[in-house]
């Protein structure tokens, strides 16, 4: 989920914690727990600082190790321990339990959007992305805002937040069945489907879809149970025997893209001074373009002595902006 949603979820858990008699009867413990749930609901996203280095590092590691099983355990013990240093008189067990729950909830809700997490590391490095809740879901966010307003107006926080989370749980169930029906519909219309990537939109009845078959990629949208294919591409496998492609695959920007994107196509373009290898994520279509890309420009003018001149991965909405971003600094 987005940062704002994680913040309000931290507030909600602090409210639910008032159902715990130990928390409800001790104002100091309540304050410590609220701080713990707020920090715990944000801690796994601390890897956002990787943006300061470059896109490749961020893409490859965001929602990776910081969302892993060892990291969840580490956050769960380190955050309450740090808080306890400043509030040594409170009940550590209850502080730990509620803070740990906030960390777990953060990672748990992240697996339901299209971006996903590597929540099963180190057991498995695969991305877990069920793709039926929007990264920012206005319904979930508004319910949390309503709960915060109600709490400030004097509503019982524990019972109120339980009711709100029951409604949100029903919403998750609804979205799960919405996606299951969408997948069924796709299988009715396409044969030999290998993979389906779904991305919900803010509109409840509209989905973005990317379908992989042995021969083609199909990109489209589903609206009110009707499929519309917007683009179709030939499924050309990566030519691992091509020396230019081999060189591109060694670049850190290309590696980062391939570690993250499950549905993509690639293309090569030939220029006087270099050959460009470009990978295009098919899950994200905006105004007829696919803005999430990775590319490497390979110097192939000197026989077998191939090298990467420039490379980039990230969001680019115009070709002009992409060329502006390409510089020797990006490929270091």
Coordinates of C-alpha atoms in Angstrom, one line a residue:
X1 CA 0.0 0.0 0.0
X2 CA 1.0 3.7 -0.2
X3 CA 2.6 5.5 2.7
X4 CA -0.5 7.4 3.7
X5 CA -2.5 4.2 4.0
X6 CA 0.2 2.6 6.1
X7 CA 0.1 5.7 8.4
X8 CA -3.6 5.5 9.0
X9 CA -3.4 1.7 9.5
X10 CA -0.9 2.4 12.3
X11 CA -3.4 4.8 13.9
X12 CA -6.1 2.1 13.6
X13 CA -4.1 -0.5 15.3
X14 CA -3.4 1.9 18.1
X15 CA -7.2 2.3 18.5
X16 CA -7.8 -1.5 18.4
X17 CA -5.1 -1.9 21.1
X18 CA -7.4 -0.2 23.5
X19 CA -9.3 -3.5 23.7
X20 CA -6.3 -4.9 25.4
X21 CA -7.0 -4.3 29.2
X22 CA -3.3 -3.7 29.9
X23 CA -3.1 -0.9 27.2
X24 CA -6.5 0.6 28.1
X25 CA -5.6 0.9 31.8
X26 CA -2.2 2.4 31.4
X27 CA -1.9 5.7 29.5
X28 CA 1.9 5.4 29.3
X29 CA 1.6 2.0 27.7
X30 CA -1.1 3.3 25.3
X31 CA 1.2 6.1 24.2
X32 CA 4.1 3.7 23.7
X33 CA 1.9 1.2 21.8
X34 CA 0.5 4.0 19.5
X35 CA 4.1 5.1 18.7
X36 CA 5.0 1.4 18.1
X37 CA 2.1 0.8 15.8
X38 CA 2.9 4.0 13.8
X39 CA 6.6 3.2 13.4
X40 CA 5.9 -0.5 12.9
X41 CA 3.4 0.3 10.1
X42 CA 6.2 2.3 8.3
X43 CA 9.4 0.4 9.1
X44 CA 9.3 -2.2 6.2
X45 CA 9.2 0.7 3.7
X46 CA 12.5 2.1 5.1
X47 CA 14.1 0.8 1.9
X48 CA 12.6 3.8 0.1
X49 CA 15.9 5.6 0.9
X50 CA 17.4 3.5 -1.9
X51 CA 15.9 5.9 -4.3
X52 CA 18.7 8.3 -3.3
X53 CA 21.2 5.9 -4.9
X54 CA 19.6 5.1 -8.2
X55 CA 16.4 3.5 -9.7
X56 CA 18.0 0.1 -10.3
X57 CA 18.9 -0.4 -6.7
X58 CA 15.5 0.8 -5.6
X59 CA 13.6 -1.4 -8.0
X60 CA 15.6 -4.4 -7.2
X61 CA 15.4 -4.2 -3.4
X62 CA 12.2 -2.2 -2.6
X63 CA 9.8 -4.5 -0.7
X64 CA 12.5 -7.1 -0.8
X65 CA 14.6 -7.9 2.2
X66 CA 12.9 -5.3 4.4
X67 CA 9.6 -7.3 3.9
X68 CA 11.2 -10.7 4.4
X69 CA 10.5 -13.1 7.3
X70 CA 13.8 -12.3 9.1
X71 CA 13.3 -8.5 8.7
X72 CA 9.7 -8.7 10.1
X73 CA 11.1 -10.5 13.1
X74 CA 13.9 -7.9 13.4
X75 CA 11.5 -5.0 13.2
X76 CA 9.2 -6.7 15.6
X77 CA 11.8 -6.8 18.4
X78 CA 14.0 -3.8 17.6
X79 CA 11.2 -1.2 17.5
X80 CA 9.5 -2.0 20.8
X81 CA 13.0 -2.4 22.4
X82 CA 14.0 1.1 21.3
X83 CA 10.7 2.6 22.6
X84 CA 11.1 0.7 25.9
X85 CA 14.4 2.5 26.4
X86 CA 12.4 5.7 26.8
X87 CA 9.5 4.2 28.6
X88 CA 11.0 1.5 30.8
X89 CA 8.0 1.3 33.2
X90 CA 5.5 -0.1 30.6
X91 CA 4.6 -3.7 30.0
X92 CA 7.1 -4.8 27.3
X93 CA 5.2 -7.9 26.3
X94 CA 2.1 -5.9 25.2
X95 CA 4.2 -3.2 23.6
X96 CA 6.0 -5.9 21.6
X97 CA 2.8 -7.7 20.6
X98 CA 1.0 -4.6 19.1
X99 CA 4.2 -3.3 17.4
X100 CA 4.9 -6.7 16.0
X101 CA 1.3 -6.9 14.7
X102 CA 1.7 -3.5 12.9
X103 CA 4.8 -4.8 11.1
X104 CA 3.1 -8.0 10.1
X105 CA 0.0 -6.2 8.9
X106 CA 2.1 -3.9 6.7
X107 CA 3.8 -6.8 4.9
X108 CA 0.5 -8.7 4.7
X109 CA -1.5 -6.0 3.0
X110 CA 1.3 -5.3 0.5
X111 CA 1.0 -8.8 -1.1
X112 CA -2.5 -8.0 -2.4
X113 CA -1.5 -5.3 -4.9
X114 CA 0.2 -5.6 -8.3
X115 CA 3.6 -4.5 -7.0
X116 CA 3.8 -7.2 -4.3
X117 CA 6.6 -8.1 -2.0
X118 CA 9.2 -10.8 -1.4
X119 CA 7.5 -11.7 1.8
X120 CA 8.6 -15.4 1.7
X121 CA 12.3 -14.7 1.7
X122 CA 14.5 -16.5 2.5
X123 CA 12.3 -19.5 1.8
X124 CA 11.6 -18.1 -1.7
X125 CA 12.7 -15.0 -3.5
X126 CA 9.6 -14.9 -5.7
X127 CA 7.4 -11.8 -5.8
X128 CA 4.1 -12.3 -4.1
X129 CA 1.6 -10.0 -5.9
X130 CA -2.0 -11.1 -5.9
X131 CA -3.1 -8.0 -7.8
X132 CA -6.7 -7.4 -6.6
X133 CA -6.2 -4.3 -4.3
X134 CA -5.0 -1.0 -5.6
X135 CA -1.7 0.3 -4.2
X136 CA -3.8 3.3 -3.1
X137 CA -7.3 2.3 -2.6
X138 CA -9.6 5.3 -1.8
X139 CA -12.2 3.1 -0.2
X140 CA -9.8 1.7 2.3
X141 CA -8.2 5.1 2.9
X142 CA -11.5 6.9 3.4
X143 CA -12.7 4.3 5.9
X144 CA -9.6 4.9 7.9
X145 CA -10.1 8.7 7.8
X146 CA -13.7 8.2 8.9
X147 CA -12.4 6.1 11.8
X148 CA -9.9 8.8 12.9
X149 CA -12.6 11.4 12.8
X150 CA -15.0 9.2 14.8
X151 CA -12.3 8.6 17.4
X152 CA -11.7 12.3 17.8
X153 CA -15.4 12.8 18.2
X154 CA -15.5 10.4 21.1
X155 CA -16.4 7.0 19.5
X156 CA -15.1 3.9 21.3
X157 CA -11.9 3.3 19.4
X158 CA -11.6 -0.4 19.9
X159 CA -15.1 -1.4 18.8
X160 CA -15.2 1.2 16.1
X161 CA -12.0 0.0 14.5
X162 CA -13.0 -3.6 14.8
X163 CA -16.2 -2.8 12.8
X164 CA -14.2 -0.8 10.2
X165 CA -11.7 -3.7 9.8
X166 CA -14.6 -6.2 9.5
X167 CA -15.9 -4.1 6.6
X168 CA -12.5 -3.9 5.0
X169 CA -12.1 -7.6 5.3
X170 CA -15.4 -8.1 3.5
X171 CA -14.1 -5.7 0.8
X172 CA -11.0 -7.8 0.4
X173 CA -13.1 -10.9 -0.1
X174 CA -15.2 -9.1 -2.7
X175 CA -12.1 -8.0 -4.6
X176 CA -10.7 -11.5 -4.5
X177 CA -13.9 -12.9 -6.1
X178 CA -13.9 -10.0 -8.6
X179 CA -10.4 -11.1 -9.7
X180 CA -11.3 -14.8 -9.8
X181 CA -14.2 -14.0 -12.1
X182 CA -12.0 -12.0 -14.3
X183 CA -9.4 -14.8 -14.5
X184 CA -12.3 -17.2 -15.4
X185 CA -13.4 -14.8 -18.2
X186 CA -9.9 -14.6 -19.6
X187 CA -9.5 -18.4 -19.8
X188 CA -12.8 -18.5 -21.6
X189 CA -11.6 -16.2 -24.3
X190 CA -7.9 -17.3 -24.7
X191 CA -6.3 -20.7 -25.1
X192 CA -3.1 -21.8 -23.5
X193 CA -2.9 -18.9 -21.1
X194 CA 0.5 -19.0 -19.3
X195 CA 0.2 -16.0 -17.1
X196 CA -2.3 -13.3 -16.2
X197 CA -1.2 -10.0 -14.6
X198 CA -4.1 -8.0 -13.1
X199 CA -4.0 -4.4 -11.8
X200 CA -7.2 -3.0 -10.3
X201 CA -8.0 0.7 -10.9
X202 CA -9.7 3.2 -8.7
X203 CA -13.0 2.3 -10.5
X204 CA -14.4 -0.9 -9.0
X205 CA -15.5 -2.3 -12.3
X206 CA -12.4 -1.5 -14.3
X207 CA -9.2 -3.6 -14.4
X208 CA -5.9 -3.5 -16.3
X209 CA -4.8 -6.9 -17.6
X210 CA -1.7 -8.3 -19.3
X211 CA -2.0 -11.9 -20.7
X212 CA 0.8 -14.2 -21.7
X213 CA 0.4 -17.1 -24.1
X214 CA 3.0 -19.2 -25.9
X215 CA 2.7 -17.0 -29.0
X216 CA 1.5 -13.6 -28.0
X217 CA 1.1 -11.0 -25.3
X218 CA -2.2 -9.3 -25.0
X219 CA -2.7 -6.0 -23.1
X220 CA -6.1 -4.7 -22.4
X221 CA -8.8 -3.8 -19.8
X222 CA -11.8 -5.4 -18.4
X223 CA -14.9 -3.3 -17.7
X224 CA -18.1 -4.6 -16.3
X225 CA -17.1 -8.1 -17.3
X226 CA -16.2 -7.2 -20.9
X227 CA -12.7 -7.7 -22.2
X228 CA -11.1 -5.2 -24.5
X229 CA -7.7 -5.9 -26.0
X230 CA -5.8 -2.7 -26.7
X231 CA -2.5 -4.1 -27.9
X232 CA -1.1 -7.4 -29.1
X233 CA 2.6 -8.4 -29.4
X234 CA 4.4 -11.4 -30.6
X235 CA 5.9 -13.4 -27.7
X236 CA 9.5 -13.4 -28.8
X237 CA 11.8 -15.2 -26.3
X238 CA 15.0 -13.5 -25.3
X239 CA 17.8 -14.4 -27.7
X240 CA 20.4 -15.5 -25.2
X241 CA 22.8 -16.4 -28.0
X242 CA 23.1 -12.9 -29.3
X243 CA 26.3 -11.2 -27.9
X244 CA 24.6 -7.8 -27.7
X245 CA 21.8 -9.2 -25.6
X246 CA 24.3 -11.1 -23.5
X247 CA 26.1 -7.9 -22.7
X248 CA 22.8 -6.0 -22.0
X249 CA 21.8 -8.7 -19.5
X250 CA 24.9 -8.0 -17.4
X251 CA 23.9 -4.4 -16.8
X252 CA 22.5 -3.6 -13.4
X253 CA 19.6 -1.6 -14.7
X254 CA 18.5 -4.5 -16.9
X255 CA 19.0 -7.0 -14.1
X256 CA 16.8 -4.9 -11.8
X257 CA 14.0 -4.7 -14.3
X258 CA 14.0 -8.4 -15.0
X259 CA 14.0 -9.2 -11.3
X260 CA 10.8 -7.2 -10.9
X261 CA 8.8 -7.4 -14.1
X262 CA 6.9 -10.7 -14.8
X263 CA 5.4 -9.6 -18.1
X264 CA 7.5 -7.8 -20.6
X265 CA 8.6 -7.7 -24.2
X266 CA 12.0 -6.7 -25.6
X267 CA 13.1 -5.1 -28.8
X268 CA 16.4 -4.1 -30.4
X269 CA 17.1 -1.0 -32.4
X270 CA 20.3 -0.3 -34.4
X271 CA 22.1 3.0 -34.6
X272 CA 25.3 4.2 -36.1
X273 CA 27.3 4.2 -32.8
X274 CA 25.4 1.6 -30.7
X275 CA 22.7 -1.0 -30.6
X276 CA 19.9 -0.5 -28.1
X277 CA 18.2 -3.3 -26.2
X278 CA 15.0 -2.2 -24.6
X279 CA 12.7 -4.1 -22.2
X280 CA 9.1 -2.9 -21.8
X281 CA 6.8 -3.8 -18.9
X282 CA 3.4 -4.6 -20.3
X283 CA 1.5 -4.3 -17.0
X284 CA 1.6 -0.5 -17.1
X285 CA -0.1 1.2 -20.1
X286 CA -0.8 4.9 -20.1
X287 CA -2.2 6.9 -23.0
X288 CA -1.0 4.2 -25.5
X289 CA 2.5 4.1 -24.1
X290 CA 4.3 1.7 -21.7
X291 CA 6.2 4.0 -19.4
X292 CA 8.1 1.5 -17.3
X293 CA 11.1 0.4 -19.2
X294 CA 14.8 -0.6 -19.0
X295 CA 17.3 -0.2 -21.8
X296 CA 21.0 -0.6 -22.5
X297 CA 22.9 1.0 -25.3
X298 CA 25.7 -1.4 -26.3
X299 CA 28.9 -0.3 -28.1
X300 CA 29.2 -3.0 -30.8
X301 CA 31.5 -1.2 -33.2
X302 CA 34.7 -3.0 -32.0
X303 CA 34.0 -6.6 -32.8
X304 CA 33.8 -8.8 -29.8
X305 CA 34.8 -6.0 -27.4
X306 CA 31.2 -5.1 -26.4
X307 CA 30.4 -2.7 -23.6
X308 CA 27.5 -0.8 -22.1
X309 CA 27.6 2.8 -23.0
X310 CA 24.4 4.0 -21.2
X311 CA 21.6 2.3 -19.4
X312 CA 18.4 3.2 -17.5
X313 CA 15.4 1.7 -15.8
X314 CA 12.4 3.5 -14.5
X315 CA 9.3 5.5 -15.4
X316 CA 9.5 7.5 -18.6
X317 CA 6.5 9.1 -20.2
X318 CA 8.1 10.7 -23.3
X319 CA 11.1 9.6 -25.4
X320 CA 12.6 13.1 -25.0
X321 CA 12.7 12.7 -21.2
X322 CA 14.2 9.3 -21.6
X323 CA 17.0 10.6 -23.7
X324 CA 17.6 13.3 -21.1
X325 CA 17.9 10.8 -18.4
X326 CA 20.4 8.7 -20.3
X327 CA 23.9 9.7 -19.3
X328 CA 27.1 7.9 -18.3
X329 CA 26.2 8.5 -14.7
X330 CA 23.1 6.2 -15.0
X331 CA 25.0 3.2 -16.1
X332 CA 27.6 3.3 -13.2

